[in-house]
XYZ file of C-alpha atoms in Angstrom:
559
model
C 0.000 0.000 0.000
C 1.159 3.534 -0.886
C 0.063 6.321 1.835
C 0.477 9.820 0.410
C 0.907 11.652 2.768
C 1.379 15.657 2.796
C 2.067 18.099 5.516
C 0.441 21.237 6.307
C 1.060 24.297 8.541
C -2.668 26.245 9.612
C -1.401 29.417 11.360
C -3.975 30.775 13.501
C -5.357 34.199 15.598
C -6.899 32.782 18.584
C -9.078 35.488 20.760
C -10.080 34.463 24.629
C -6.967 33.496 25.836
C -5.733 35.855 29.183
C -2.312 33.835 30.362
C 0.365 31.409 29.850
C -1.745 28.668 30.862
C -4.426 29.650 28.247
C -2.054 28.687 25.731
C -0.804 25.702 27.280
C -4.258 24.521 27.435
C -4.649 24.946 23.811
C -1.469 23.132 23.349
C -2.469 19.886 25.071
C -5.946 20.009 23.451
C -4.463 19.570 19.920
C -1.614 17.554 20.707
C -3.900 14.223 21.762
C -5.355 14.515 18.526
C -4.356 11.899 15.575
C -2.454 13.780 12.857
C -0.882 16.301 15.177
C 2.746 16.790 14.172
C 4.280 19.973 16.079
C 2.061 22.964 18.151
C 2.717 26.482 19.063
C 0.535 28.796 20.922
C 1.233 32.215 21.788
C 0.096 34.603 24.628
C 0.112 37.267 24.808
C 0.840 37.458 20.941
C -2.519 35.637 20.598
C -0.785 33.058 17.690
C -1.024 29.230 16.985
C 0.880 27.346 14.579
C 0.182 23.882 13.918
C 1.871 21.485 11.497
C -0.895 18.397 10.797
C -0.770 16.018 8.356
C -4.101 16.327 6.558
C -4.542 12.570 5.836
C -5.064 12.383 9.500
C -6.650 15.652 10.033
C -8.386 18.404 8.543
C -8.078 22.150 9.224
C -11.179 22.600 9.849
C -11.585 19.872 12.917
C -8.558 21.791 14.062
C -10.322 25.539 13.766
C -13.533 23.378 15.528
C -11.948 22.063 18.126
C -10.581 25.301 19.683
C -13.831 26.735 19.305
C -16.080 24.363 21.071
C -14.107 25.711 24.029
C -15.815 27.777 26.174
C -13.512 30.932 25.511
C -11.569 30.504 22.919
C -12.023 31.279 19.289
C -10.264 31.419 16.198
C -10.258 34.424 14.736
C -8.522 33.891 11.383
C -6.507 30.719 9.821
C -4.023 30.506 7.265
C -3.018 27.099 5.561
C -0.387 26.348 3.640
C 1.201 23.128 2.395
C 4.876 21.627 3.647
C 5.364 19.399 0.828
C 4.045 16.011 -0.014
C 5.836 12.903 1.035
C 5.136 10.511 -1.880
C 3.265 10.284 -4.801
C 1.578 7.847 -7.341
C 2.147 9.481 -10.542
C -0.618 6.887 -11.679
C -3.984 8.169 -12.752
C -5.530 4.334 -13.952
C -7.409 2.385 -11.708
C -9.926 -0.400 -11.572
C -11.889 1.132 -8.668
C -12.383 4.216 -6.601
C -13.350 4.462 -3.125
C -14.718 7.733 -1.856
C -14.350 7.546 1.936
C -12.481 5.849 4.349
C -14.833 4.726 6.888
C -16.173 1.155 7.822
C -17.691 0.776 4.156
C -14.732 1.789 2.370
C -12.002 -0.362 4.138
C -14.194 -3.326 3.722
C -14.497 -2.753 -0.314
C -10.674 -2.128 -0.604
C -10.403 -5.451 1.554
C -12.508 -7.216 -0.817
C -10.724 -5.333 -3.913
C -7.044 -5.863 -2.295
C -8.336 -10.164 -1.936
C -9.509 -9.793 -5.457
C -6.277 -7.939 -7.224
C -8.127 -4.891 -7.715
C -5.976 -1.790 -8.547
C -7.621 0.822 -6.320
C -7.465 4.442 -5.141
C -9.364 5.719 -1.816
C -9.955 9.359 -1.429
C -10.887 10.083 2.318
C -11.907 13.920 3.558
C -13.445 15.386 6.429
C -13.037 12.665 9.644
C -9.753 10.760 10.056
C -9.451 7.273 8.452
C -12.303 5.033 10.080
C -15.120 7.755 9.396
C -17.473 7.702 12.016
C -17.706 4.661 13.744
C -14.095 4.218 15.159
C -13.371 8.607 15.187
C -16.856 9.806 16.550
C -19.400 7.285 16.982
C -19.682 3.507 17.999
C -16.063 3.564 19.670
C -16.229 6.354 21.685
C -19.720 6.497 22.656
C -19.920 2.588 23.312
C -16.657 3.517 25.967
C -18.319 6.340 27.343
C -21.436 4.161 28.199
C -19.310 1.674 29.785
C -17.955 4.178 32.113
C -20.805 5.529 32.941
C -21.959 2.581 34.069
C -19.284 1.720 36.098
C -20.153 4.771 37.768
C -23.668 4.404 38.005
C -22.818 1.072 39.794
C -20.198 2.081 42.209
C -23.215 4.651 43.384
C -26.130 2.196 43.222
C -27.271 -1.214 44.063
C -29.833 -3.586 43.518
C -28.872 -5.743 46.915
C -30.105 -4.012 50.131
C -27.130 -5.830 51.524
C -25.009 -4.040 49.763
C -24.191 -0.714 49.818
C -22.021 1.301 47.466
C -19.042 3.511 49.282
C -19.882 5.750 45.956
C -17.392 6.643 43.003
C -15.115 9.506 41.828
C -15.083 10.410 38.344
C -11.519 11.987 37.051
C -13.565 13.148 33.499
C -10.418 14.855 32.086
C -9.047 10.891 32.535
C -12.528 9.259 31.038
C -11.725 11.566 27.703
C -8.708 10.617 27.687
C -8.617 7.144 27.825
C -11.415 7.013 25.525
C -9.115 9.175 23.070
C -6.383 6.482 23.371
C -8.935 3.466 22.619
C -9.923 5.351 19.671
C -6.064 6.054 18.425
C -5.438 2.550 18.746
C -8.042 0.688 17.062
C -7.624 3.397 14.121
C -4.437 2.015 14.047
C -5.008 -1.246 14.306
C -8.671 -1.845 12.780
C -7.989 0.263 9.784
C -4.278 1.595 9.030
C -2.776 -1.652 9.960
C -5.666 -3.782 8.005
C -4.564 -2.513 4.503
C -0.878 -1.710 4.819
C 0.077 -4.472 3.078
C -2.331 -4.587 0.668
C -0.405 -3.761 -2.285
C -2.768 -2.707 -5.184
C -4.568 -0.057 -2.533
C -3.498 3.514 -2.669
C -4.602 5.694 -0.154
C -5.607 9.773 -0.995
C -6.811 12.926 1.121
C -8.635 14.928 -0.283
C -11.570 16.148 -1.147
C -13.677 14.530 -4.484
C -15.664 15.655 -6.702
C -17.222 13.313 -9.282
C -16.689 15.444 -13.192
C -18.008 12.635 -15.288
C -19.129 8.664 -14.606
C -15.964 7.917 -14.760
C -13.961 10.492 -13.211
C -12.847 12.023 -10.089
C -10.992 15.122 -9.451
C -8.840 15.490 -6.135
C -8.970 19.460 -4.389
C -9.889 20.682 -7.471
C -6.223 19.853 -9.076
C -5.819 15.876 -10.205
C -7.991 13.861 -11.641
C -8.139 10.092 -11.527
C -10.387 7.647 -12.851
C -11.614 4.384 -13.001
C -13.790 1.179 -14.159
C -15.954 1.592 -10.908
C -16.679 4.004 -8.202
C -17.973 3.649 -4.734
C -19.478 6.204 -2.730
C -18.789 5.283 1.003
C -19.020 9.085 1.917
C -20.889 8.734 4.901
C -22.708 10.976 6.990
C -23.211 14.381 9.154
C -25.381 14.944 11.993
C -28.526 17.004 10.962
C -28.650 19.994 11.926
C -31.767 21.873 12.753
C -32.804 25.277 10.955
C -33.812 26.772 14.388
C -32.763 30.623 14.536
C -30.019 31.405 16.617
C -28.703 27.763 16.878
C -25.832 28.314 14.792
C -24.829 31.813 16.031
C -24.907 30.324 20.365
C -22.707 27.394 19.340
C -24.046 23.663 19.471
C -22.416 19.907 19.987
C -22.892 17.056 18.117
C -21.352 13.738 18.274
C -18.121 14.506 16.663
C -17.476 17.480 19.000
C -19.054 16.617 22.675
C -17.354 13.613 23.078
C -14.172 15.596 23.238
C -14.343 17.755 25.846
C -12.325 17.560 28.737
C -13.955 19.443 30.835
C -17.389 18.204 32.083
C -19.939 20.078 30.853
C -22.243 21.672 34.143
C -25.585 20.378 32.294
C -26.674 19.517 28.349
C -29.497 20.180 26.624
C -30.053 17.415 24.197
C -32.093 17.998 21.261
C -33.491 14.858 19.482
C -34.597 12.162 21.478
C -33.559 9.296 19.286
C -31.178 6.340 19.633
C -28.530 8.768 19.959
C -29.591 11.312 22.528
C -31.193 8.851 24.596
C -27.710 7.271 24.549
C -26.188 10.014 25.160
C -28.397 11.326 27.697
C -28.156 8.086 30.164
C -23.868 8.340 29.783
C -23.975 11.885 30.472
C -25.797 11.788 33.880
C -24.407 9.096 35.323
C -20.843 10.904 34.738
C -22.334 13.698 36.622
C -24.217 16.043 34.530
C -27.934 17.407 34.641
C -29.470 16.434 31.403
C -32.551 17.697 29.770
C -33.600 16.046 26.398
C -36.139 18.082 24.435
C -37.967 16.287 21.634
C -40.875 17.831 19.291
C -42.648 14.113 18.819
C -44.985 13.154 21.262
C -42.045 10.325 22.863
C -38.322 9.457 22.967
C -37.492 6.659 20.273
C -40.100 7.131 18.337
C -39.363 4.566 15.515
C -40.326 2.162 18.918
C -44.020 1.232 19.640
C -45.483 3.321 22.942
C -44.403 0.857 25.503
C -40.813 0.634 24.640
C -41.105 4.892 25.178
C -42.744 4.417 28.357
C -40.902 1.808 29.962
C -37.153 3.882 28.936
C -38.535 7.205 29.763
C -39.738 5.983 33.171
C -36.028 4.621 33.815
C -34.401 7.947 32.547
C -36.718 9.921 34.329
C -35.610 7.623 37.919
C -31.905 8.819 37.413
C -32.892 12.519 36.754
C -32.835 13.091 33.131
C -35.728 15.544 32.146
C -37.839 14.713 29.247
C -39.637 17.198 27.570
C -41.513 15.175 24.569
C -43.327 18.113 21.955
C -41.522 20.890 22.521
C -40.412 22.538 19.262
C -37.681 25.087 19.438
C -38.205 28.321 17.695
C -35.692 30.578 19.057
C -32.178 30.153 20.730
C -29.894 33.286 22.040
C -27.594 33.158 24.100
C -27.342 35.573 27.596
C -24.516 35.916 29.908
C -26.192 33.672 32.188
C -26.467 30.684 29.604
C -28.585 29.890 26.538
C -32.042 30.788 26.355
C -34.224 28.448 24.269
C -37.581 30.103 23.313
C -40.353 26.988 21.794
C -44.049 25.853 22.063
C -45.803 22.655 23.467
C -48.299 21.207 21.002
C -50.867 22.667 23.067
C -49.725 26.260 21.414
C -48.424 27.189 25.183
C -44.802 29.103 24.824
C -42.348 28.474 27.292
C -38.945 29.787 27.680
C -35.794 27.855 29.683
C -32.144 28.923 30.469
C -29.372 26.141 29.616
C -26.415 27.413 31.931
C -24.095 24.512 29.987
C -24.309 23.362 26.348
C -26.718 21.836 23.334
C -26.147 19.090 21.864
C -28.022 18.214 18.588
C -29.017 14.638 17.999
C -31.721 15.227 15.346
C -30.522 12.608 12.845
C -28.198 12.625 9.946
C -27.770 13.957 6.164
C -25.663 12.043 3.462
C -22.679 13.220 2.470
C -23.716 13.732 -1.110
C -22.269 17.739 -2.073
C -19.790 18.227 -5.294
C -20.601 14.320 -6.535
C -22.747 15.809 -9.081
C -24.873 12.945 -8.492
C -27.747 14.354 -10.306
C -26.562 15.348 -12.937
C -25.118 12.456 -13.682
C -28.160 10.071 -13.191
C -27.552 8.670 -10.026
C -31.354 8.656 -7.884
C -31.806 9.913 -4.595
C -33.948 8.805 -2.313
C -36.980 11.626 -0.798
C -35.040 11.547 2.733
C -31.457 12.185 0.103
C -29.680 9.120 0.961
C -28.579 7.502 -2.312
C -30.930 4.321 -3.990
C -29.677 1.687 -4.608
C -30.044 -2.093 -5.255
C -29.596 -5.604 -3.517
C -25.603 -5.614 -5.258
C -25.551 -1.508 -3.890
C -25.687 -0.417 -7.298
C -27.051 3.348 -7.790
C -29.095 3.883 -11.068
C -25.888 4.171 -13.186
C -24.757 0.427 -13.227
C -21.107 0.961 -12.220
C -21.280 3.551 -9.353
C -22.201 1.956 -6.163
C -23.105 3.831 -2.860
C -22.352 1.680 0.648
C -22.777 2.961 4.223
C -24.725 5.605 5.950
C -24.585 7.578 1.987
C -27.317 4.818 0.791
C -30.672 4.810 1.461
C -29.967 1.390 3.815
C -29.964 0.821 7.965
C -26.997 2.886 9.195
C -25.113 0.683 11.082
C -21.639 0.141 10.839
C -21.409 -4.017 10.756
C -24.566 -2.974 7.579
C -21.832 -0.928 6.162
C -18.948 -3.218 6.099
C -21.046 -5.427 4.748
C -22.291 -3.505 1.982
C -18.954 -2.254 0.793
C -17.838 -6.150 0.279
C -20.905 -7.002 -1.635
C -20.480 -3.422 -4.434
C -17.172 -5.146 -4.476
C -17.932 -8.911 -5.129
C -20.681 -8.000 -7.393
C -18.459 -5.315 -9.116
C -15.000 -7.467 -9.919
C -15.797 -10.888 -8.563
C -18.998 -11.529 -10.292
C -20.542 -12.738 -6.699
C -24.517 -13.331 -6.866
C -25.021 -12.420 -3.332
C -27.502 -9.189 -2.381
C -27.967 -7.347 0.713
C -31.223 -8.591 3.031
C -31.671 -7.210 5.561
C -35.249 -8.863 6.767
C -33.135 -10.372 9.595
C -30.935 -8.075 10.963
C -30.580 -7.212 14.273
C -29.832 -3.945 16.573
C -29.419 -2.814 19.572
C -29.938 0.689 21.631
C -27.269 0.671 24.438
C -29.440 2.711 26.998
C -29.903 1.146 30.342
C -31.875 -0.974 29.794
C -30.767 -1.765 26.286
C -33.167 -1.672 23.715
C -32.537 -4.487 21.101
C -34.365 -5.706 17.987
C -34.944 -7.837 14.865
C -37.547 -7.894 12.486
C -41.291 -6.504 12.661
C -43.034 -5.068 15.728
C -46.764 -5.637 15.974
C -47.935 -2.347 14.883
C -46.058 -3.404 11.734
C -47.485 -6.437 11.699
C -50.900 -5.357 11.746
C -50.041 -2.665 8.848
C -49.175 -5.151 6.594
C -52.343 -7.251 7.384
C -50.226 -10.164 8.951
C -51.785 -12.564 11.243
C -50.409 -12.346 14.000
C -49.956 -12.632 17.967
C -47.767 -11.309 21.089
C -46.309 -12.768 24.103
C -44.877 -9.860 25.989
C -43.185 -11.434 28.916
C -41.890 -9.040 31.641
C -38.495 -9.603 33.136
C -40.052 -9.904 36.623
C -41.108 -13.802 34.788
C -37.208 -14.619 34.448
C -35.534 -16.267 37.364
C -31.871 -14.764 36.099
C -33.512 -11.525 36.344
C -35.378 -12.351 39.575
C -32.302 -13.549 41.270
C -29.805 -10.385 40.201
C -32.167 -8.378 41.566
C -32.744 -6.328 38.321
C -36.044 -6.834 36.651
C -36.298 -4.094 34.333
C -37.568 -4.869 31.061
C -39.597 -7.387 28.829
C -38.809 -9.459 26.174
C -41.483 -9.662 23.506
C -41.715 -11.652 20.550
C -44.332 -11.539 17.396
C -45.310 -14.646 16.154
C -47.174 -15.466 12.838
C -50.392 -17.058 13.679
C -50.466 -19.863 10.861
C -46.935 -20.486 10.114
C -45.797 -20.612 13.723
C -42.579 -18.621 12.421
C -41.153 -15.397 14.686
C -41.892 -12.342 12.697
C -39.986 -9.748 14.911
C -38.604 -9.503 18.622
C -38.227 -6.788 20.783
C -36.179 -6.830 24.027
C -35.655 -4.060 26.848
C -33.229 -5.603 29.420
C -29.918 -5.131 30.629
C -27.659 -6.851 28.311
C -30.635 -7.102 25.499
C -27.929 -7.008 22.977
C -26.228 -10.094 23.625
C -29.679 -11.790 23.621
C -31.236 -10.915 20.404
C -28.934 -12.934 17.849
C -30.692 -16.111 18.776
C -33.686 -14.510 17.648
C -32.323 -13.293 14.658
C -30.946 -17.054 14.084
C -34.023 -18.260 14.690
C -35.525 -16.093 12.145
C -33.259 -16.993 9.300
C -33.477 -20.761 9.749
C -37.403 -20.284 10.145
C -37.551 -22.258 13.358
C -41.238 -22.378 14.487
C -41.696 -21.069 18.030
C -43.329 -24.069 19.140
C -39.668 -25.847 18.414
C -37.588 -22.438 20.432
C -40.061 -23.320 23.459
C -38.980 -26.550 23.939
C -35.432 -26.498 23.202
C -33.166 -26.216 26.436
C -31.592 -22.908 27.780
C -29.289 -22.689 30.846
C -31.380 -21.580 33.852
C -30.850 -18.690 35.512
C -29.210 -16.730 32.228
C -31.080 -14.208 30.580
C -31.483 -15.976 27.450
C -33.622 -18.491 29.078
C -36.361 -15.976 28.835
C -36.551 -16.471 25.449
C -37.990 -19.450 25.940
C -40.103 -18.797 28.635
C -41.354 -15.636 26.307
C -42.174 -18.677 23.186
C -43.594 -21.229 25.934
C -46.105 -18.179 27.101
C -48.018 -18.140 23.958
C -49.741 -21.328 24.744
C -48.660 -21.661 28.861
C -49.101 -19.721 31.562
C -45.554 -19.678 33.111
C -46.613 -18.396 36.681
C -47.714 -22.118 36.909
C -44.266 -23.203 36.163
C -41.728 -24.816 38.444
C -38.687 -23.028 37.948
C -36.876 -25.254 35.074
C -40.237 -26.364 33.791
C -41.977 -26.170 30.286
């Protein structure tokens, strides 16, 4: 593999900075970060320069992540280039990759098995894209600590009593910024090194023909195939005054040293609810405000009710149809200004920071997609077929950029079937009927297939056995009965049309389900087959045995 790599100097006028330590502080903030190479910040001249090698880094995280500060700002940047440190002189290939995230790496994989000559073009977040830089990784971490936290604090024993916890945050970010360095390095740079026929770019693309893509404006390159594995952005709200008060998303909250003194989280999804829980049990007051009627909303009503009842017993505020219509911000805090559906305005101070979980938005600008016949889908995400093939046969669009679940094992996935179908001549299309995900609250939320209400929609015959986790000895005898597990079952095949679990731990539990989906194994045939006692999973059979038992009249191994 040949790495081009190209060093740049961004020389900056930082305002907000009133001592020696201000700049020191500035210092260590951009030294932890991948791509680094040398930093110098000035008071009281008020001047940074920073030498960063962009295929690790772009200027603008840089400019972003001094800014997300609570002082400081930059004023003014300057970039120049240091010189490149190698280059392909080739401009042939059999395949471009656009992106560098999960998707990508998996299609160059698949491209590097198959012989494939092959340039990737990455921009905007390091190498690993989202998953590894600013979502699963980090957040998944975070979680963890928090509840390490939460359980030094609390138990569900009365004999036992917690002698509490102390949190060293500055150390939580830290670590979690080290976990994230090293599994870029070792999930992704490492992966490909020696994968000769892959050549790696940054830069930014632009698509000038079906064929071709030009690099910063400068070189163009082209190819047999392209994939789009561009990814995406958080969404961000047109609310008036957001932009001008400041806001965090996922790529910039999960960065800050300093504990916030409270967050206002707007969207009440699978990421702000996930947010939310890690957030106050590290310590901060958390307020999600959502304009639905209910948090996870994709969810049917009880899933809502059951979560937001838990949130709501460690102190998280939920505030389910509020709209936002104004923000400003006061020397006090931020003031947002919005309406209940009932018309009534109401006005709150946020003394810490917003954080906007309101979705995402493909990462579609300067492909000329359009205009060059590739479809988009009405929510802008890219169509595509089972092989990930857009409307023009030989572009292909994998990850979060196509119109498909946005999950990073979906997008791996996807980027080795453009590939297989593209050069290897592999019959094998995405399906998805089976797949299964998880929401790692606390309680997790986990799922696979249809829920009832979808069930009914489509006219399917159908039944429920909701069995509450107060029915599972495993959850009986740790003391923690939060939850249900529920599964929908089709009436006249006897086959599991969907599952839905809230439990601790519901993620480990819901591949059997999924299993049992794919290999159509009729319920009847899941209730009888053995599972450990006192595990979790044995309520999975208890939840198939109660749609024809009652299983309070059960002895405890019984069926």
């Amino acid at each position: 593999m040949e790495y081009m790599q190209q060093i740049r100097q961004a020389e900056m006028e930082i305002t907000g900075m009133t001592c020696v330590h201000c700049a020191r502080t500035i210092e260590n903030l951009l030294k932890q970060q991948p791509g680094i190479q040398q930093v110098q910040v000035h008071f009281p001249g008020g001047k940074g320069v920073v030498s960063f090698d962009p295929n690790l880094i772009q200027e603008a995280h840089i400019q972003s992540l001094i800014n997300q500060t609570p002082q400081y700002r930059v004023k003014k940047m300057t970039v120049r280039d240091q010189g490149a440190v190698a280059n392909t002189g080739s401009h042939a290939y059999q395949l471009i990759i656009i992106g560098g995230g999960s998707a990508a790496f998996a299609a160059a994989i698949r491209a590097g098995e198959l012989g494939i000559k092959t340039l990737m073009i990455n921009d905007g977040l390091p190498i690993g894209g989202t998953c590894v830089n600013v979502g699963c990784v980090p957040s998944k971490t975070l979680i963890r600590t928090a509840e390490a936290a939460y359980h030094a604090q609390h138990s569900f024993f009365p004999g036992v009593q917690p002698a509490g916890v102390s949190i060293d945050f500055a150390r939580v970010i830290q670590d979690k910024n080290e976990l994230v360095k090293s599994l870029r390095q070792q999930k992704y740079v490492d992966v490909v090194k020696d994968v000769e026929q892959l050549t790696i770019l940054r830069g930014r693309a632009k698509l000038v023909d079906a064929h071709t893509v030009v690099v910063n404006d400068q070189q163009a390159y082209d190819a047999d195939v392209i994939i789009l594995a561009t990814g995406a952005r958080p969404r961000i709200p047109a609310i008036p005054g957001l932009a001008e008060v400041g806001y965090l998303t996922n790529r910039t909250l999960f960065n800050l040293e300093e504990k916030p003194e409270s967050l206002t989280i707007m969207g009440a999804g699978y990421v702000g609810c996930e947010i939310a829980m890690a957030y106050r049990r590290l310590g901060v007051k958390v307020r999600i405000i959502e304009f639905t009627d209910r948090i996870l909303r994709s969810q049917t009503p009880d899933i809502s009710e059951a979560l937001t009842a838990y949130m709501q017993a460690e102190g998280i505020e939920i505030w389910p149809g509020f709209r936002a219509k104004l923000i400003e911000r006061k020397p006090e805090g931020i003031l947002i200004h919005g309406l209940f559906p009932d018309g009534e305005s109401h006005t709150f101070l946020e003394p810490g920071q917003i954080v906007v979980a309101t979705g995402i938005q493909p990462n579609v600008e300067d492909l000329s997609l359009e205009q060059l016949g590739v479809r988009l889908a009405a929510n802008g995400h890219v169509e595509v077929n089972g092989y990930m093939q857009t409307s023009v046969p030989h572009i292909y669009a994998v990850g979060d950029v196509a119109n498909t679940p946005a999950y990073v094992y979906t997008a791996a996935h996807e980027g080795k079937i453009a590939v297989g179908h593209a050069f290897g001549g592999d019959a094998e299309q995405i399906d998805y009927t089976v797949l299964p995900w998880v929401i790692f609250t606390d309680p997790q939320v986990a799922g696979v297939g249809i829920d009832e209400a979808k069930a009914t929609q489509l006219g399917l015959p159908h039944e429920v056995s909701k069995l509450p986790l107060s029915d599972v000895p495993r959850s009986i005898a740790a003391r923690d009965m939060r939850g249900f597990i529920k599964l929908i079952r089709h009436t006249e095949t006897d086959e599991l049309l969907g599952a839905r679990i809230l439990a601790p731990e519901a993620g480990e539990l819901i591949m059997t389900l999924s299993l049992v989906m794919k290999y159509r194994i009729p319920v009847s045939e899941l209730a009888h087959q053995l599972f450990p006692y006192l595990t979790l999973q044995e309520g999975i059979k208890l939840a198939a045995l109660a749609f024809t038992k009652d299983v309070h009249k059960l002895s405890c191994c019984a069926s």
